[in-house]
Amino acid sequence: MSNNIKILACFKTVADLEMLTHDDWLINDDYSIASSFVRKTLSNSDENALETALQLADSAKNLGLTTELTALTIGDDNSDSFLKNLYAVNYHKAVAINIASNIDLRFNPLAIATLISHYREQIGQQDIIILGNQSDDGQNGQTAMLLAEKLNWPCITQVTHLALTHDSTHLTVTSVQDGLILQQSIKLPLVLAMGYTPEAASLRLPNLKSKLSAAKKDIE
């Protein structure tokens, strides 16, 4: 494997339901909560995934390795500001996949996994794909496993820590399985689903200069 490690971090934005008052909890005809007027935020585990990818890039640099970080979101019309922010914290690519259908992606992990796998096929090799363990709205927790099945890659869920090896061919993965802490050395490529980890609980904040520079970049 080359000394350039390609990392794809996938995320989605969700309505910040904590902003709703008791009177705001209105049910639509499709049994969803009316939340179009509520600000968007990152799913908690997706925020863990995005920050973990950045920390992995930091550690790769210390080992003399380079990384290519790509952030990907699907079917989200309100993602531009989040993608620009990811440019500002040193993601190299920011990608939005827009879909024309009316599929409710909250409850269709197979559709999400299929789109991510098609994107990976079109853009070439990725060494690590990181997702949140589950979104705050759909909460199905199946997307990472379905994606790994499509790619025929190993998949580890409930990940709490990652560490690169010096040869850049393996990743040391710490996860929680059946209440126990498990540490494995796994050969790349692989799919990871991040659980909660305090060291990556929130995405780092960019400085003003980085934000101004990121504002000029195009979202793919």
Short mmCIF file of C-alpha atoms in Angstrom, two decimals:
data_model
loop_
_atom_site.label_atom_id
_atom_site.label_comp_id
_atom_site.label_asym_id
_atom_site.label_seq_id
_atom_site.Cartn_x
_atom_site.Cartn_y
_atom_site.Cartn_z
CA MET A 1 0.00 0.00 0.00
CA SER A 2 1.21 3.53 -0.71
CA ASN A 3 2.02 6.05 1.97
CA ASN A 4 -1.12 8.01 1.05
CA ILE A 5 -4.13 6.75 2.99
CA LYS A 6 -7.57 7.64 1.65
CA ILE A 7 -10.31 8.10 4.23
CA LEU A 8 -14.00 8.59 3.38
CA ALA A 9 -16.14 9.94 6.24
CA CYS A 10 -19.91 9.82 5.70
CA PHE A 11 -22.39 11.91 7.66
CA LYS A 12 -25.92 13.25 7.71
CA THR A 13 -27.54 16.25 9.28
CA VAL A 14 -30.66 15.94 11.41
CA ALA A 15 -33.18 18.30 12.93
CA ASP A 16 -32.19 19.54 16.37
CA LEU A 17 -35.32 18.26 18.14
CA GLU A 18 -34.19 19.71 21.46
CA MET A 19 -35.29 23.07 20.06
CA LEU A 20 -38.92 21.94 19.83
CA THR A 21 -41.36 23.01 22.48
CA HIS A 22 -44.25 20.81 23.58
CA ASP A 23 -46.60 22.55 21.12
CA ASP A 24 -44.16 22.04 18.23
CA TRP A 25 -44.46 18.26 18.24
CA LEU A 26 -46.74 17.92 15.22
CA ILE A 27 -47.17 14.66 13.31
CA ASN A 28 -47.27 14.79 9.49
CA ASP A 29 -49.43 12.52 7.33
CA ASP A 30 -46.46 10.18 6.87
CA TYR A 31 -46.07 9.94 10.67
CA SER A 32 -42.90 12.03 10.67
CA ILE A 33 -42.33 15.00 12.96
CA ALA A 34 -42.74 18.44 11.35
CA SER A 35 -39.23 19.82 11.74
CA SER A 36 -38.51 21.83 8.58
CA PHE A 37 -38.41 25.03 10.64
CA VAL A 38 -35.80 23.65 13.08
CA ARG A 39 -32.08 24.20 12.57
CA LYS A 40 -30.00 21.29 11.35
CA THR A 41 -27.18 19.70 13.31
CA LEU A 42 -24.85 16.72 12.93
CA SER A 43 -25.88 13.32 14.22
CA ASN A 44 -23.87 12.64 17.38
CA SER A 45 -22.13 9.50 16.13
CA ASP A 46 -21.48 11.10 12.72
CA GLU A 47 -19.74 13.99 14.49
CA ASN A 48 -17.61 11.36 16.26
CA ALA A 49 -16.79 9.82 12.87
CA LEU A 50 -15.79 13.13 11.28
CA GLU A 51 -13.52 14.12 14.18
CA THR A 52 -12.01 10.62 14.39
CA ALA A 53 -11.05 10.83 10.70
CA LEU A 54 -9.27 14.13 11.41
CA GLN A 55 -7.46 12.65 14.40
CA LEU A 56 -6.42 9.67 12.28
CA ALA A 57 -4.99 12.08 9.70
CA ASP A 58 -3.08 13.87 12.47
CA SER A 59 -1.54 10.62 13.68
CA ALA A 60 -0.69 9.58 10.11
CA LYS A 61 1.26 12.79 9.67
CA ASN A 62 3.29 11.98 12.79
CA LEU A 63 4.18 8.62 11.19
CA GLY A 64 5.35 10.31 7.99
CA LEU A 65 2.22 9.27 6.08
CA THR A 66 -0.15 11.44 4.09
CA THR A 67 -3.93 11.23 4.02
CA GLU A 68 -6.71 12.27 1.69
CA LEU A 69 -9.87 13.11 3.64
CA THR A 70 -13.23 13.13 1.88
CA ALA A 71 -16.53 14.05 3.55
CA LEU A 72 -19.70 12.68 1.94
CA THR A 73 -23.38 13.32 2.62
CA ILE A 74 -26.43 12.04 0.73
CA GLY A 75 -29.82 13.53 -0.05
CA ASP A 76 -29.40 16.59 2.16
CA ASP A 77 -30.37 19.98 0.73
CA ASN A 78 -29.10 21.80 3.82
CA SER A 79 -25.59 20.39 3.95
CA ASP A 80 -23.58 23.14 2.22
CA SER A 81 -22.63 25.02 5.38
CA PHE A 82 -21.53 21.76 7.05
CA LEU A 83 -19.44 20.74 4.05
CA LYS A 84 -17.80 24.18 3.91
CA ASN A 85 -17.01 23.85 7.60
CA LEU A 86 -15.34 20.51 6.95
CA TYR A 87 -13.14 22.16 4.33
CA ALA A 88 -12.19 24.65 7.04
CA VAL A 89 -11.03 21.91 9.42
CA ASN A 90 -8.80 20.36 6.72
CA TYR A 91 -10.96 17.94 4.78
CA HIS A 92 -9.63 17.79 1.22
CA LYS A 93 -12.92 16.99 -0.55
CA ALA A 94 -16.53 17.77 0.33
CA VAL A 95 -19.15 15.83 -1.64
CA ALA A 96 -22.95 15.92 -1.70
CA ILE A 97 -24.96 13.27 -3.54
CA ASN A 98 -28.38 14.64 -4.48
CA ILE A 99 -31.18 12.24 -5.34
CA ALA A 100 -34.31 12.89 -7.38
CA SER A 101 -36.60 10.30 -5.79
CA ASN A 102 -38.87 10.80 -2.79
CA ILE A 103 -37.43 7.89 -0.82
CA ASP A 104 -37.34 8.56 2.91
CA LEU A 105 -33.64 7.94 3.47
CA ARG A 106 -34.04 7.93 7.25
CA PHE A 107 -35.41 4.40 7.10
CA ASN A 108 -33.60 3.03 4.04
CA PRO A 109 -30.06 2.01 5.03
CA LEU A 110 -29.78 -0.20 1.95
CA ALA A 111 -30.28 2.80 -0.35
CA ILE A 112 -27.63 4.78 1.54
CA ALA A 113 -25.17 1.86 1.48
CA THR A 114 -25.75 1.37 -2.24
CA LEU A 115 -25.10 5.03 -3.05
CA ILE A 116 -21.90 5.09 -0.97
CA SER A 117 -20.63 1.93 -2.65
CA HIS A 118 -21.38 3.38 -6.11
CA TYR A 119 -19.54 6.56 -5.19
CA ARG A 120 -16.54 4.53 -4.05
CA GLU A 121 -16.58 2.58 -7.32
CA GLN A 122 -16.61 5.79 -9.37
CA ILE A 123 -13.86 7.66 -7.53
CA GLY A 124 -11.53 4.71 -7.00
CA GLN A 125 -9.78 3.20 -4.03
CA GLN A 126 -10.63 4.19 -0.47
CA ASP A 127 -8.73 2.58 2.37
CA ILE A 128 -11.04 3.44 5.27
CA ILE A 129 -14.73 4.36 5.25
CA ILE A 130 -16.00 5.79 8.55
CA LEU A 131 -19.65 6.32 9.47
CA GLY A 132 -21.53 7.06 12.64
CA ASN A 133 -22.95 3.96 14.27
CA GLN A 134 -26.48 5.28 13.70
CA SER A 135 -28.21 8.55 12.96
CA ASP A 136 -30.26 10.42 15.53
CA ASP A 137 -33.44 10.08 13.48
CA GLY A 138 -33.48 6.71 11.66
CA GLN A 139 -31.49 4.88 14.37
CA ASN A 140 -31.35 1.62 12.41
CA GLY A 141 -27.59 1.04 12.81
CA GLN A 142 -27.42 -1.07 9.64
CA THR A 143 -25.81 1.18 7.01
CA ALA A 144 -22.17 0.35 7.81
CA MET A 145 -22.78 -3.41 7.77
CA LEU A 146 -24.74 -3.27 4.51
CA LEU A 147 -22.00 -1.15 2.93
CA ALA A 148 -19.29 -3.59 4.04
CA GLU A 149 -21.29 -6.47 2.58
CA LYS A 150 -21.54 -4.69 -0.78
CA LEU A 151 -17.81 -3.94 -0.81
CA ASN A 152 -16.84 -7.34 0.64
CA TRP A 153 -14.81 -5.54 3.32
CA PRO A 154 -14.57 -6.25 7.05
CA CYS A 155 -16.78 -4.08 9.27
CA ILE A 156 -16.33 -3.13 12.92
CA THR A 157 -19.14 -1.41 14.81
CA GLN A 158 -19.19 0.50 18.12
CA VAL A 159 -15.63 1.69 17.48
CA THR A 160 -14.12 3.86 20.22
CA HIS A 161 -10.49 4.33 19.12
CA LEU A 162 -8.27 3.93 16.04
CA ALA A 163 -4.50 3.78 15.60
CA LEU A 164 -2.44 3.36 12.42
CA THR A 165 0.47 0.96 12.25
CA HIS A 166 3.84 2.12 10.93
CA ASP A 167 3.53 0.10 7.72
CA SER A 168 0.15 1.77 6.91
CA THR A 169 -1.39 -1.57 5.92
CA HIS A 170 -3.25 -2.27 9.17
CA LEU A 171 -5.39 -0.35 11.62
CA THR A 172 -5.61 -1.09 15.33
CA VAL A 173 -9.32 -0.85 16.14
CA THR A 174 -10.74 -0.65 19.65
CA SER A 175 -14.46 -1.35 19.95
CA VAL A 176 -17.11 -2.35 22.46
CA GLN A 177 -18.61 -5.77 21.79
CA ASP A 178 -21.14 -7.38 24.15
CA GLY A 179 -20.06 -5.08 26.94
CA LEU A 180 -16.37 -5.96 26.55
CA ILE A 181 -13.54 -3.86 25.11
CA LEU A 182 -12.01 -5.56 22.06
CA GLN A 183 -8.80 -4.49 20.32
CA GLN A 184 -7.98 -5.89 16.88
CA SER A 185 -5.37 -5.29 14.20
CA ILE A 186 -7.20 -5.36 10.87
CA LYS A 187 -5.81 -5.14 7.35
CA LEU A 188 -7.09 -2.28 5.19
CA PRO A 189 -9.50 -1.61 3.54
CA LEU A 190 -12.35 -1.70 6.05
CA VAL A 191 -15.62 -0.05 7.11
CA LEU A 192 -15.92 1.42 10.59
CA ALA A 193 -19.02 2.50 12.51
CA MET A 194 -18.14 4.89 15.32
CA GLY A 195 -19.74 4.59 18.70
CA TYR A 196 -19.37 7.24 21.38
CA THR A 197 -15.80 8.19 22.21
CA PRO A 198 -15.02 11.11 24.57
CA GLU A 199 -11.81 12.03 22.73
CA ALA A 200 -13.79 12.72 19.54
CA ALA A 201 -17.12 13.73 21.02
CA SER A 202 -17.30 17.01 19.10
CA LEU A 203 -15.89 18.26 15.82
CA ARG A 204 -13.00 20.71 16.17
CA LEU A 205 -13.67 24.38 15.41
CA PRO A 206 -11.94 26.18 12.53
CA ASN A 207 -10.35 29.60 12.87
CA LEU A 208 -11.66 32.61 10.95
CA LYS A 209 -8.92 32.48 8.30
CA SER A 210 -9.72 28.83 7.54
CA LYS A 211 -13.46 29.59 7.32
CA LEU A 212 -12.88 32.43 4.86
CA SER A 213 -10.65 30.21 2.72
CA ALA A 214 -13.16 27.33 2.80
CA ALA A 215 -15.99 29.64 1.68
CA LYS A 216 -14.28 29.96 -1.71
CA LYS A 217 -14.07 26.21 -2.32
CA ASP A 218 -16.64 24.33 -4.39
CA ILE A 219 -18.66 21.42 -3.10
CA GLU A 220 -18.50 18.46 -5.44
#
